[in-house]
Structures are given as C-alpha cells and as structure tokens.
Amino acid sequence: MGTAEPQVASTRDVQQPQVTDGFHLVIDALKLNGIDTIFGLPGIPITDLTRKAQAAGLRVISFRHEQNAGYAASIAGFMTQKPGICLTVSAPGFLNGLTALANATTNCFPMILISGSSEREIVDLQQGDYEEMDQLAIAKPLCKAAFRVLHAEDIGVGIARAIRAAVSGRPGGVYLDLPAKLFPQTIDAEAGRKSLIKVVDPAPRQIPAQDAVQRALELLKSAKRPLIVLGKGAAYAQADEEIKSFIEKTGIPYLPMSMAKGLLPDTHPQCASAARSFVLPEADVVLLIGARLNWLLSHGKGKTWGGKSAKEWGGQKFVQVDISPQEADSNVRIDAPVVGDVGSCVSRLLAGIGSNWTKPPAEWLGAVAERKNKNIAKMAETLAKDPTPMNFHSALNVVRDIVKANPDAILVNEGANALDFTRSIVDMYQPRKRLDVGTWGVMGVGMGFSVAAAVVSGQPVIAVEGDSAFGFSGMEVETLCRYNLPVCVVILNNNGVYRGDEVNPTGGRDPAPLVFVKDARYEKLMEAFGGVGVHATTPAELREAMEQAIRSRKPTLINAVIDETAGTESGRITSLNPTAKKK
Ligand code: ADP
Ligand code: TPW
C-alpha cells in the first residue's frame, strides 16, 4: 500500500509485481456490483477517474452542472433500484451535487454522491488547500450515511457500505468521500481484487409479521368506504403485479400519488384520481402503500380529510404499508402498521384476503364513480376548447394524446401550474413513467431527470416544463444534444414564474420579480447545439412537433407559447403562501 512506486524485482527474470491503484479499484468495485453508469462532471481530482471509467466500459455521462448530474443519478436510482452514482470534484462541485443528494434522501431515492476531496492533513488544519472543505461533515446531516476511504485496500468496503446504505430499508442518498491521494495509491493487484466486495442481497426483503397483516385485513374488511393510496414507494418497489392483483381482487378504489400514476393505468375503472376531493374526506379506512402522510396528503387531517378545522382529524382509520417502522404515527394514528417491503407486504395481504372477500358496498363504489364521471366530463369540456392564445389545458390536451399513443415514453414534469395541470390532465399507463418534483416540490430536476430517463430506459422522454422550471437546468440541452438523447422538451411558456403579466407597481426601472423577458425564444437554445427547435403557438403546431420528435428521436425543444395570464400563483398550493396562511 502507499503511493510509492511498485517494488522493483531483484533480477531481470522475475516479473514485475502486478499492481492496481485507487482509480481502478473504484471502477472495479462499481462494476462488480452491476453499476454501469456514472453521472458527473470532471475536474481535479476525479478527471482521470472519468476517463478510466469510460475506458473500462462504464457509461460516463458528463453534465454542465453537478446539480443536474445529481438529479440524474437519483432518478436512475428510483428507476432501477440500484444506487445512481454522481461523481463530482471537491468543495464547489460537491456542494453543487449536495442539493440533489438531500433531495434524494427526502424522496427515498437510492443514490451515492462520490466527491473527490483535498488533502486531509491540510483540510483538518484549515491551511487553505485547493478547494478545501470538510465535505464529510457537511454531507452527514443531509444524507442517510456518509463514508470516507483513506486507503486503497478499503475501497471495496467503502463502496459496499455505500451501496447497502443507499438501497436497504428506506432508500436514500449516501455520500462517499474519496481524497485525491487515494486514487494513485497502488496495491498488489491480487490483494486489490480480493479486497473488493460483491454485495450479496443489497436490499433484503423485509417480511411483515403475520399478526400485523391480519390486523390490517380485519380493519379493511370492516370498512364501508375503503380507499387505497399508492405512493412512489409502491412504484419504487417494482411489485406491480402484486399491487394490481390486490387492488382488483379487493375492488377497493385507489388514488395514485403523483409518481405512482401509471402503476395501474390511470384509466382503470377503480382509479379515483378524478374524485380525489370526494374520496379523501369520505373514506372510512385508508390503506397507504408506500406513501407518507406528509403535506402532499395534508398530514392525514384537516378539511381535505373531512375534519371541521385545518388541524382536526377526519375520523379515518389508517393501515400503512411501509418499509420504515418509524413512519407510522408521524402525523395521525396508524391503526394497523404493516412494516416490510411493498412486495412482501402486498403479497401477504393478497394471500390473506382468500376467496371469500366481499367487495366494498355498491353504494360507495357508485358514489365514487358518479363523482369521477362528473369531473371527467367537466374536464373533457375544458379540454375541447381551443382558445387563442393557447392555455395550459389546450396545450396539455395534446400532450395527453401523445402520451396515450406512446405509453412507453417517460414523462418528466416540473413547474407550478405546469406541474399541477399535467398531473391531472395527462393519464399515465405504465409504472414509473412519471418523474417529477417529488416531496420537496423542487424546481431544477427537469433536464437531469430527462437525461437519466433516456439513458437508463432507452425510451423517448417528454419533459413538460414551466418556463421558470426549465431555466434551472436549461444548459443541459447541450448534454441532450451531445449524447443525442430522444428527449422532447415542451416549455409551457407564459413569460414568468407562475404567470407573466405582473407589473412592478412602483413604476420603477426593474421588472416585477416574477416576470421574464417577453416572448423569449427558448427553442434557439436547442438549435444552438444542433437539436431541433420549434416555436409553437397552436395545439396543431405543438402536436405536429411532438409527433415529429417522437418519430425522429432527435433532441427537440418546443417553445409552446401560452397565455401569459394563464396560471395562478404557486399553482394548486397557493394556500401554503405565508400571506394566504395569515388570512
Ligand atoms: P408519495 O410522495 O408518492 O406520497 P412518499 O415519498 O411520501 O410517497 O412515500 C414513500 C414511502 O415509501 C416512504 O415512507 C418509504 O419509506 C416507503 N418505501 C420506499 N421503498 C419502499 C419499499 N420497497 N417497500 C416499502 N416501503 C417503501
Ligand atoms: C429550487 C419555488 C415553485 S414553482 C416555481 C418556483 C420558482 C416556478 C413556477 O413557474 P413555471 O411554471 O415553472 O414557469 P408555471 O406553469 O406555474 O408558469 N426554487 C426551487 N424550488 C422551488 N420550488 C422554488 C424555487 C417555485
């Protein structure tokens, strides 16, 4: 071990001892564990790692900003159940990747941020090294686990621990600190090979206790108005068949959370999305599968759930299937927690319902269907309108048709109104095809998610972006072009954050804080790098451009110009604005 030259053999006849180094041990450890792609951005001290990784057959996707590489890694983790790898340089590169790492942890996406770091001796004495920062200490509170490797022979253990921490139990983000000095360290090749660990069973199944399953089934059986809520944990678990069978056998209406859309097709007769505001307050027993009762579900209480005031419990009983035993009771009482992985839990629930299960009362199913049909008819009327200029609805009606015709395509979605309207208008037909802003409602995931979705799946990607949302990662259109990815970006352009018609009431020289340059030609950004740019002002132009993009698989950016007065502040979550809260 050490950075010294390999020992020179004493006679000419004796072969030079074979050595390996830190660079190759990192690459070999990743490959040994089935990791085939690195998302990152090169620079000291990891430049050669990117080159050597590519030479060793790993796919290395280089970004223009580490945050986007980080988001790409995290969503690759969500899609594949393998930790997505993001590789960055020290201090500023590391910090740029950190937002994505924290976001991954918040969303339960498995990812490993690997950052090069500077000399420990200098960092610890704060003597001002190049890009000096105590990265491990900074990462720790923002991720599930953080490790540093100082010696080449520990690389195998470091990567094995990082993989296990990222994917076992509740998945999340892991930080792995690799100091510059580690990479050129050499050790005997055979010893190096032996030091690597192929992780056996990285995400062990967690079987729920039989009495917990029984308790849950009894509660469900007693329900008059049962409801199932599917969250992105259910989508992540890849237990699609078990979930479908359970829902269909029980006959219980279900509500998919945003990224669980498509687990069963949104057009499924039991899908209650179009009756959300009816089923939440009316249900008496709710089965949560891989969904937290956080703000996205109004914390399980208040008016959304039929409570009389903002904080009051609506009276529902809850069954919660989750891999994290600490999740139950985080917001309201969970009457029947079922702790385990979704696949194991749902298959046991399915086995437990047996053959004499009675479907929910017709009265409940009828009421849900009635509300749903009424809302669907109302939406159809709105979608049929063709106003000038285009608005969210007339543009998204086109996206809805294109996704229906291309159910394999992956839909990436961010913005405020652009997010809310897309979620409710565009039906999804297959699991894990909708990738969006997740638990934080974070802007900036768009192009990173799009790159990863295309790279991981090989399928076409449609990214529906608010014009503000797009700006956070817009430079990555160059990455789309460089790797020639089949991504069609649709910017719903209303000239600003939320909408574009605000004026500075003081009459001062600056525009209002929420508005952008009017009539911006975003499509020229894509043209600058050799992709296809389209300026679309009608649904017909949008449709033609999207069809062409899917057919050609060329990176395409469609600047879909919509009414700048369309949209509301913060979209559907205006009520969370502090000023609104005061009222
Ligand atoms: P959503 O935003 O779609 O409601 P959340 O991110 O709030 O979903 O919740 C996802 C939940 O799924 C988390 O509580 C997480 O612990 C859980 N989870 C993740 N993976 C699994 C799995 N394989 N089995 C069971 N639960 C899981
Ligand atoms: C990292 C706050 C939420 S939504 C949004 C911002 C800035 C943009 C909304 O405008 P857009 O969409 O994209 O044009 P639309 O359809 O309503 O016109 N910084 C981060 N995350 C968040 N969520 C914000 C700021 C925000």
XYZ file of C-alpha atoms and ligand atoms in Angstrom:
636
model
C 0.000 0.000 0.000
C 1.048 3.616 -0.326
C 1.775 5.969 -3.167
C 5.328 4.671 -3.632
C 6.343 3.016 -6.885
C 5.775 -0.735 -7.023
C 8.693 -2.736 -5.761
C 11.299 -3.384 -8.414
C 12.118 -7.038 -8.810
C 15.710 -8.020 -7.926
C 16.570 -9.999 -11.059
C 15.698 -9.392 -14.700
C 13.988 -12.772 -14.918
C 11.479 -12.106 -12.168
C 8.301 -10.457 -13.433
C 7.323 -7.015 -12.141
C 4.676 -7.455 -9.472
C 1.244 -6.614 -10.871
C -0.276 -3.625 -9.141
C -3.550 -1.832 -9.219
C -4.438 1.640 -7.980
C -7.258 3.589 -6.347
C -8.722 4.639 -9.696
C -9.118 1.062 -10.864
C -10.305 -0.271 -7.542
C -13.168 2.269 -7.509
C -14.120 1.358 -11.069
C -13.800 -2.389 -10.466
C -15.847 -2.195 -7.262
C -18.666 -0.368 -9.064
C -18.617 -2.781 -11.978
C -18.536 -5.790 -9.687
C -21.778 -4.523 -8.195
C -23.535 -4.120 -11.508
C -23.205 -0.358 -11.694
C -22.805 0.570 -15.336
C -23.289 4.343 -15.449
C -21.730 7.363 -13.775
C -23.351 10.806 -13.951
C -20.900 13.566 -13.177
C -18.686 16.466 -14.053
C -14.883 16.107 -14.308
C -12.118 18.180 -12.724
C -9.365 17.778 -10.101
C -9.106 15.198 -8.558
C -11.533 12.972 -10.477
C -10.780 13.823 -14.120
C -8.818 10.658 -14.717
C -11.434 8.605 -12.924
C -13.986 9.638 -15.569
C -11.586 8.747 -18.398
C -10.559 5.436 -16.886
C -14.180 4.550 -16.086
C -15.145 5.143 -19.692
C -12.158 3.123 -20.875
C -13.260 0.303 -18.572
C -16.678 0.166 -20.219
C -18.754 2.207 -17.798
C -21.084 4.740 -19.354
C -19.934 8.182 -18.209
C -22.477 10.938 -18.723
C -20.875 14.355 -18.274
C -23.097 17.263 -17.332
C -22.728 21.039 -17.375
C -23.599 21.434 -13.667
C -23.277 18.898 -10.853
C -26.778 19.504 -9.541
C -28.203 18.105 -12.759
C -25.848 15.124 -12.654
C -27.034 14.538 -9.091
C -30.698 14.639 -10.028
C -29.932 12.270 -12.898
C -28.238 9.817 -10.525
C -31.099 9.977 -8.045
C -33.806 9.251 -10.582
C -31.742 6.487 -12.146
C -31.778 5.017 -8.633
C -35.554 5.314 -8.448
C -35.990 3.669 -11.834
C -33.572 0.778 -11.360
C -33.354 0.091 -7.580
C -29.571 0.366 -7.986
C -27.905 3.402 -6.444
C -27.391 6.111 -9.035
C -23.814 7.406 -8.990
C -22.969 11.092 -9.148
C -19.291 11.993 -9.356
C -18.044 15.486 -8.580
C -14.914 17.474 -7.765
C -14.222 18.899 -4.315
C -15.844 21.808 -2.425
C -17.926 23.726 -5.035
C -18.620 20.658 -7.180
C -19.505 18.689 -4.068
C -21.823 21.457 -2.866
C -23.476 21.625 -6.280
C -24.208 17.922 -6.006
C -25.399 18.144 -2.429
C -28.845 19.582 -3.184
C -29.580 16.545 -5.282
C -28.259 14.240 -2.549
C -30.510 15.841 0.046
C -33.421 15.712 -2.373
C -32.750 12.006 -2.991
C -32.816 11.299 0.728
C -36.043 13.257 1.157
C -37.644 11.316 -1.675
C -36.271 7.891 -0.670
C -34.278 7.547 -3.916
C -31.061 5.496 -3.663
C -28.035 7.456 -4.816
C -24.347 7.761 -3.999
C -22.610 11.099 -4.326
C -18.910 10.393 -4.791
C -16.778 13.503 -4.461
C -13.077 13.899 -4.669
C -11.697 15.874 -1.747
C -8.477 17.650 -0.898
C -5.624 16.750 1.441
C -6.976 15.658 4.816
C -3.947 16.980 6.670
C -4.428 20.459 5.192
C -8.226 20.450 5.448
C -8.139 19.438 9.106
C -5.660 22.189 9.971
C -7.599 24.616 7.764
C -4.456 25.655 5.953
C -6.198 26.635 2.752
C -5.826 23.790 0.279
C -7.181 23.956 -3.270
C -10.958 23.590 -2.898
C -10.626 22.916 0.796
C -13.703 21.789 2.665
C -14.643 19.269 5.337
C -17.070 17.622 2.959
C -17.842 14.574 5.083
C -19.030 16.692 7.997
C -21.171 18.853 5.735
C -22.777 15.926 3.927
C -23.601 13.922 7.054
C -26.799 15.649 8.173
C -28.149 15.741 4.625
C -27.984 12.077 3.754
C -28.649 8.615 5.071
C -24.980 7.740 5.585
C -21.572 9.219 4.797
C -18.227 7.454 4.499
C -14.624 8.337 3.699
C -11.991 5.969 2.338
C -8.333 6.739 3.069
C -6.609 3.563 1.926
C -6.837 1.775 -1.393
C -7.443 -1.576 0.279
C -10.597 -0.152 1.907
C -12.241 0.934 -1.345
C -14.129 -2.334 -1.645
C -15.602 -1.982 1.819
C -16.376 1.706 1.283
C -18.332 1.059 -1.874
C -20.100 -1.969 -0.426
C -21.203 0.044 2.601
C -22.357 2.892 0.399
C -24.432 0.547 -1.759
C -26.050 -1.174 1.207
C -26.842 2.108 2.917
C -28.406 3.544 -0.236
C -30.729 0.680 -1.152
C -31.535 -1.259 2.023
C -34.510 -0.384 4.200
C -35.832 3.038 3.257
C -33.646 4.028 0.314
C -31.785 7.326 0.336
C -28.718 9.337 -0.506
C -25.218 8.323 0.588
C -22.049 10.380 0.465
C -18.688 8.784 -0.291
C -15.625 10.966 0.231
C -12.571 9.982 -1.789
C -9.498 12.149 -1.080
C -7.242 12.960 -4.033
C -4.379 10.971 -2.527
C -6.405 7.763 -2.643
C -6.554 7.496 -6.416
C -2.862 6.989 -7.260
C -2.227 4.695 -4.263
C -1.077 1.320 -5.531
C -1.504 -2.128 -4.043
C -0.808 -5.609 -5.266
C -3.380 -6.417 -7.934
C -4.354 -9.753 -6.430
C -4.763 -8.237 -2.959
C -6.798 -5.471 -4.551
C -9.057 -7.910 -6.312
C -9.610 -9.820 -3.080
C -10.427 -6.625 -1.215
C -13.474 -5.922 -3.400
C -16.915 -6.969 -2.227
C -19.792 -8.037 -4.396
C -22.696 -7.112 -2.160
C -24.946 -10.097 -1.539
C -28.646 -9.232 -1.298
C -28.183 -5.435 -1.011
C -31.858 -4.719 -0.268
C -33.047 -7.738 1.716
C -36.764 -8.388 1.621
C -38.494 -7.403 4.824
C -41.323 -9.757 5.583
C -44.179 -8.308 7.641
C -45.316 -10.071 10.790
C -48.393 -12.242 10.232
C -50.336 -10.622 13.088
C -49.740 -7.199 11.527
C -51.094 -8.478 8.218
C -54.110 -9.968 9.983
C -54.828 -6.738 11.864
C -54.707 -4.799 8.622
C -57.037 -7.207 6.836
C -59.575 -7.123 9.632
C -59.664 -3.348 9.541
C -60.038 -3.358 5.774
C -62.825 -5.931 5.974
C -64.726 -3.784 8.445
C -64.648 -0.774 6.094
C -67.748 0.601 4.450
C -65.868 3.139 2.375
C -62.318 1.843 1.898
C -59.648 3.601 -0.131
C -56.109 2.679 -1.187
C -53.446 5.357 -1.648
C -50.419 4.352 -3.736
C -47.247 6.373 -3.241
C -43.918 6.491 -5.018
C -42.596 3.874 -2.559
C -45.057 1.467 -4.191
C -43.772 2.461 -7.622
C -40.153 2.094 -6.489
C -40.769 -1.398 -5.105
C -41.471 -2.873 -8.556
C -44.201 -5.076 -7.114
C -46.506 -4.098 -9.951
C -48.295 -7.427 -10.392
C -48.971 -7.927 -6.684
C -50.364 -4.412 -6.364
C -52.576 -4.778 -9.407
C -53.932 -8.144 -8.198
C -54.588 -6.830 -4.718
C -56.461 -3.789 -5.982
C -58.502 -5.749 -8.480
C -59.313 -8.617 -6.105
C -60.406 -6.325 -3.292
C -62.302 -3.980 -5.617
C -61.229 -1.012 -3.489
C -60.951 2.381 -5.240
C -57.392 3.696 -5.298
C -55.688 7.039 -5.548
C -52.200 7.211 -7.045
C -49.851 9.891 -5.754
C -48.085 11.794 -8.494
C -45.196 9.407 -9.180
C -47.378 6.338 -8.571
C -49.550 7.273 -11.546
C -49.498 4.508 -14.118
C -48.835 1.721 -11.608
C -52.206 0.681 -12.891
C -53.337 2.669 -15.941
C -54.944 5.953 -14.877
C -57.920 4.882 -16.997
C -58.520 1.865 -14.702
C -62.162 1.702 -13.521
C -61.039 1.693 -9.855
C -58.810 4.767 -10.240
C -60.301 7.548 -8.124
C -57.950 10.377 -9.163
C -60.775 12.363 -10.707
C -62.737 12.101 -7.438
C -59.830 12.934 -5.078
C -61.576 15.689 -3.165
C -64.537 13.362 -2.644
C -62.812 10.139 -1.618
C -60.357 11.590 0.915
C -62.952 13.075 3.272
C -65.495 10.295 2.665
C -63.312 7.202 3.120
C -63.531 5.413 6.478
C -60.486 3.132 6.185
C -57.451 4.125 4.147
C -54.664 1.752 3.148
C -51.447 3.647 2.414
C -48.930 1.717 0.330
C -45.518 3.411 0.128
C -46.988 6.874 0.696
C -46.276 9.176 3.637
C -48.955 11.281 5.293
C -46.903 14.421 4.692
C -48.013 17.780 3.306
C -48.913 16.189 -0.016
C -51.674 14.319 1.811
C -52.479 17.238 4.123
C -50.879 15.321 7.029
C -53.872 12.973 7.141
C -56.127 15.546 8.752
C -57.929 18.835 8.284
C -60.565 19.784 5.767
C -59.092 17.636 2.973
C -59.898 14.622 5.134
C -63.282 15.852 6.322
C -62.029 17.442 9.558
C -64.009 20.512 10.589
C -60.945 22.694 11.027
C -57.488 22.812 9.489
C -55.956 20.524 12.136
C -58.873 18.300 13.015
C -58.804 14.553 12.380
C -61.356 13.414 9.818
C -62.140 10.152 11.619
C -60.489 7.787 9.131
C -58.645 4.688 10.259
C -55.341 4.026 8.570
C -53.418 0.961 7.502
C -49.878 1.844 6.444
C -47.572 -0.390 4.470
C -44.049 0.991 4.700
C -40.518 -0.286 4.977
C -39.700 2.238 7.674
C -41.055 1.244 11.110
C -40.759 4.855 12.231
C -43.130 6.192 9.620
C -46.323 5.116 11.421
C -47.952 7.746 13.682
C -45.817 10.529 12.207
C -48.904 12.662 11.597
C -52.006 10.814 12.763
C -52.599 7.482 14.472
C -51.909 4.460 12.286
C -54.273 1.738 13.435
C -52.599 -1.057 11.534
C -48.967 -0.547 10.539
C -47.605 -3.224 8.229
C -43.840 -2.923 8.207
C -41.973 -4.517 5.367
C -41.172 -4.112 1.715
C -44.160 -3.425 -0.509
C -43.788 -6.662 -2.467
C -43.726 -8.870 0.645
C -46.492 -6.928 2.390
C -48.881 -6.776 -0.530
C -48.384 -10.427 -1.440
C -49.202 -11.413 2.138
C -52.239 -9.160 2.234
C -53.289 -10.710 -1.061
C -52.860 -14.224 0.306
C -54.823 -13.210 3.404
C -57.937 -11.970 1.608
C -58.606 -15.504 0.367
C -61.548 -16.391 -1.823
C -64.425 -15.148 0.310
C -63.563 -11.442 0.189
C -66.566 -9.222 -0.333
C -66.107 -6.173 -2.497
C -66.817 -2.760 -0.955
C -70.509 -1.754 -0.706
C -72.048 -0.819 -4.051
C -73.241 2.435 -2.537
C -69.624 3.569 -2.004
C -68.393 2.410 -5.390
C -71.385 4.068 -7.049
C -70.794 7.359 -5.271
C -67.116 7.373 -6.261
C -67.958 6.524 -9.876
C -70.615 9.203 -10.056
C -68.278 11.930 -8.800
C -65.486 10.710 -11.023
C -67.608 10.623 -14.180
C -68.956 14.089 -13.490
C -65.437 15.507 -13.108
C -64.108 13.662 -16.139
C -66.962 15.044 -18.269
C -66.261 18.547 -16.966
C -62.565 18.198 -17.794
C -63.374 16.862 -21.282
C -65.386 20.007 -21.952
C -62.495 22.233 -20.890
C -60.014 20.221 -22.935
C -62.162 20.502 -26.045
C -61.845 24.287 -26.068
C -59.347 25.864 -28.419
C -58.679 29.366 -27.137
C -56.290 31.875 -28.662
C -53.672 32.187 -27.280
C -53.164 28.589 -26.155
C -53.539 27.888 -22.450
C -52.401 25.082 -20.150
C -55.436 22.967 -20.996
C -55.325 23.209 -24.769
C -51.580 22.545 -24.820
C -51.771 19.660 -22.350
C -54.632 18.093 -24.269
C -52.041 17.496 -26.983
C -49.502 16.046 -24.520
C -52.249 13.807 -23.171
C -52.885 12.352 -26.645
C -49.185 11.910 -27.378
C -48.576 10.060 -24.095
C -51.620 7.887 -24.753
C -50.213 6.973 -28.171
C -46.719 6.386 -26.691
C -47.285 4.738 -23.304
C -43.636 3.622 -23.157
C -42.464 7.226 -23.136
C -41.324 8.707 -19.843
C -42.903 11.959 -18.732
C -40.731 14.360 -16.755
C -42.641 17.251 -15.249
C -41.892 20.402 -13.268
C -43.276 23.890 -12.711
C -46.213 25.072 -10.627
C -49.274 25.269 -12.863
C -47.360 23.268 -15.476
C -46.982 20.540 -12.852
C -50.484 20.553 -11.399
C -52.286 20.656 -14.730
C -50.077 17.995 -16.307
C -50.581 15.694 -13.336
C -54.344 15.955 -13.565
C -54.718 16.059 -17.362
C -52.133 13.606 -18.682
C -53.011 9.971 -17.963
C -50.172 7.523 -17.421
C -50.403 3.907 -18.495
C -47.314 2.189 -17.160
C -45.421 2.131 -13.846
C -42.532 4.543 -13.171
C -43.175 6.600 -16.282
C -43.944 9.833 -14.465
C -40.968 11.566 -12.828
C -41.490 14.894 -11.143
C -40.607 17.385 -8.420
C -41.401 14.905 -5.626
C -41.615 15.519 -1.921
C -39.925 18.920 -1.901
C -41.613 20.284 -4.993
C -38.118 21.183 -6.115
C -37.505 23.092 -9.349
C -34.481 22.096 -11.421
C -34.889 18.350 -11.802
C -36.097 18.616 -15.415
C -33.067 18.096 -17.618
C -31.171 15.857 -15.173
C -34.176 13.542 -14.903
C -34.639 13.638 -18.683
C -31.038 12.662 -19.398
C -31.158 9.792 -16.901
C -34.577 8.593 -18.040
C -33.384 8.384 -21.645
C -30.028 6.814 -20.749
C -31.487 4.231 -18.356
C -34.548 3.223 -20.374
C -33.671 3.932 -23.994
C -37.290 5.088 -24.341
C -38.389 8.504 -25.575
C -38.732 11.157 -22.901
C -41.206 14.034 -22.870
C -40.322 16.815 -20.434
C -43.197 19.184 -19.716
C -41.627 22.248 -18.163
C -42.781 25.584 -16.842
C -40.585 28.312 -18.339
C -39.206 29.142 -14.906
C -38.666 25.496 -14.017
C -36.769 24.885 -17.256
C -34.368 27.715 -16.521
C -32.900 25.900 -13.525
C -31.319 23.217 -15.707
C -31.685 24.645 -19.215
C -27.991 24.487 -20.107
C -28.222 20.697 -20.132
C -29.879 20.866 -23.566
C -26.262 20.720 -24.729
C -25.956 17.403 -22.857
C -29.118 16.140 -24.582
C -27.542 17.000 -27.937
C -24.067 15.690 -27.091
C -25.437 12.266 -26.200
C -28.127 12.516 -28.885
C -30.893 11.560 -26.472
C -34.526 11.101 -27.558
C -35.851 13.877 -25.338
C -38.639 16.244 -26.340
C -38.753 19.261 -24.049
C -42.049 21.142 -24.092
C -41.832 24.527 -22.385
C -45.220 25.895 -21.425
C -44.091 29.462 -21.810
C -46.171 32.099 -20.065
C -43.316 34.603 -19.637
C -42.646 34.159 -15.949
C -42.773 32.369 -12.627
C -46.398 31.139 -12.308
C -47.575 33.662 -14.943
C -46.122 36.542 -16.887
C -48.401 39.534 -16.604
C -47.280 41.106 -13.339
C -46.011 44.683 -13.471
C -43.812 46.474 -10.990
C -46.407 48.585 -9.177
C -43.829 51.197 -8.176
C -43.257 52.022 -11.828
C -39.513 51.702 -11.088
C -36.929 50.655 -13.658
C -36.904 46.963 -12.823
C -39.488 44.409 -13.923
C -41.643 42.688 -11.272
C -39.746 39.848 -9.528
C -41.845 37.135 -11.145
C -41.651 38.058 -14.824
C -39.153 37.153 -17.541
C -38.165 38.595 -20.900
C -41.316 38.577 -23.006
C -41.593 36.245 -25.971
C -38.282 34.532 -25.192
C -37.188 32.122 -27.950
C -36.152 29.138 -25.841
C -36.141 26.880 -28.909
C -32.997 28.623 -30.151
C -31.094 27.203 -27.174
C -31.646 23.725 -28.569
C -30.779 24.842 -32.095
C -27.501 26.259 -30.799
C -26.289 22.720 -30.129
C -27.671 21.026 -33.203
C -31.019 19.850 -31.836
C -34.449 20.688 -33.219
C -36.140 23.875 -32.023
C -39.815 24.630 -32.645
C -41.880 27.717 -31.876
C -45.465 26.527 -31.386
C -48.391 28.858 -30.850
C -51.287 26.493 -31.575
C -52.205 22.976 -30.454
C -51.828 21.828 -34.072
C -48.245 23.101 -34.232
C -47.475 21.544 -30.863
C -48.933 18.189 -31.924
C -47.021 18.127 -35.186
C -43.751 18.989 -33.427
C -44.227 16.383 -30.695
C -45.106 13.648 -33.152
C -42.050 14.521 -35.204
C -39.840 14.489 -32.098
C -41.034 11.048 -31.041
C -40.626 9.709 -34.574
C -37.157 11.153 -35.134
C -35.828 10.557 -31.591
C -33.836 13.778 -32.040
C -33.351 16.121 -29.087
C -36.145 18.646 -29.546
C -37.258 21.733 -27.685
C -40.738 23.058 -28.331
C -41.398 26.558 -27.085
C -45.162 26.267 -26.565
C -46.326 29.829 -26.148
C -49.322 30.088 -23.868
C -51.420 32.923 -22.495
C -49.275 34.917 -20.057
C -52.313 35.464 -17.864
C -52.838 31.707 -17.548
C -51.992 30.160 -14.193
C -52.275 31.079 -10.540
C -49.617 31.943 -8.005
C -47.955 28.718 -6.790
C -50.457 26.664 -8.783
C -52.560 24.485 -6.516
C -50.602 25.202 -3.357
C -51.330 28.935 -3.132
C -52.771 28.255 0.316
C -49.249 27.480 1.603
C -48.086 31.049 0.919
C -47.471 32.727 4.301
C -49.691 35.664 3.342
C -52.513 33.313 2.408
C -51.988 31.483 5.714
C -52.413 34.694 7.666
C -55.801 35.384 6.109
P -45.532 9.961 -2.216
O -44.825 11.294 -2.286
O -45.727 9.332 -3.542
O -46.749 10.023 -1.374
P -43.553 9.271 -0.265
O -42.210 9.587 -0.820
O -44.147 10.258 0.666
O -44.541 8.938 -1.472
O -43.502 7.905 0.496
C -42.752 6.833 0.051
C -42.690 5.834 1.200
O -42.397 4.569 0.648
C -41.645 6.153 2.247
O -42.221 6.249 3.525
C -40.675 4.966 2.157
O -40.199 4.545 3.417
C -41.537 3.903 1.532
N -40.812 2.915 0.745
C -39.832 3.120 -0.148
N -39.456 1.968 -0.700
C -40.208 1.003 -0.146
C -40.314 -0.410 -0.301
N -39.555 -1.073 -1.167
N -41.212 -1.058 0.441
C -41.984 -0.404 1.343
N -41.948 0.929 1.515
C -41.076 1.624 0.785
C -35.240 25.075 -6.103
C -40.239 27.980 -5.968
C -42.099 26.804 -7.214
S -42.766 26.647 -8.756
C -41.696 27.752 -9.440
C -40.819 28.245 -8.471
C -39.748 29.233 -8.769
C -41.742 28.080 -10.907
C -43.141 28.248 -11.434
O -43.141 28.819 -12.709
P -43.061 27.967 -14.023
O -44.443 27.202 -14.043
O -42.040 26.910 -13.927
O -42.917 28.876 -15.165
P -45.925 27.770 -14.269
O -46.566 26.731 -15.068
O -46.585 27.929 -12.949
O -45.820 29.067 -15.009
N -36.548 27.165 -6.139
C -36.535 25.818 -6.049
N -37.681 25.132 -5.936
C -38.856 25.790 -5.865
N -39.955 25.052 -5.704
C -38.916 27.201 -5.988
C -37.719 27.850 -6.114
C -41.059 27.668 -7.191
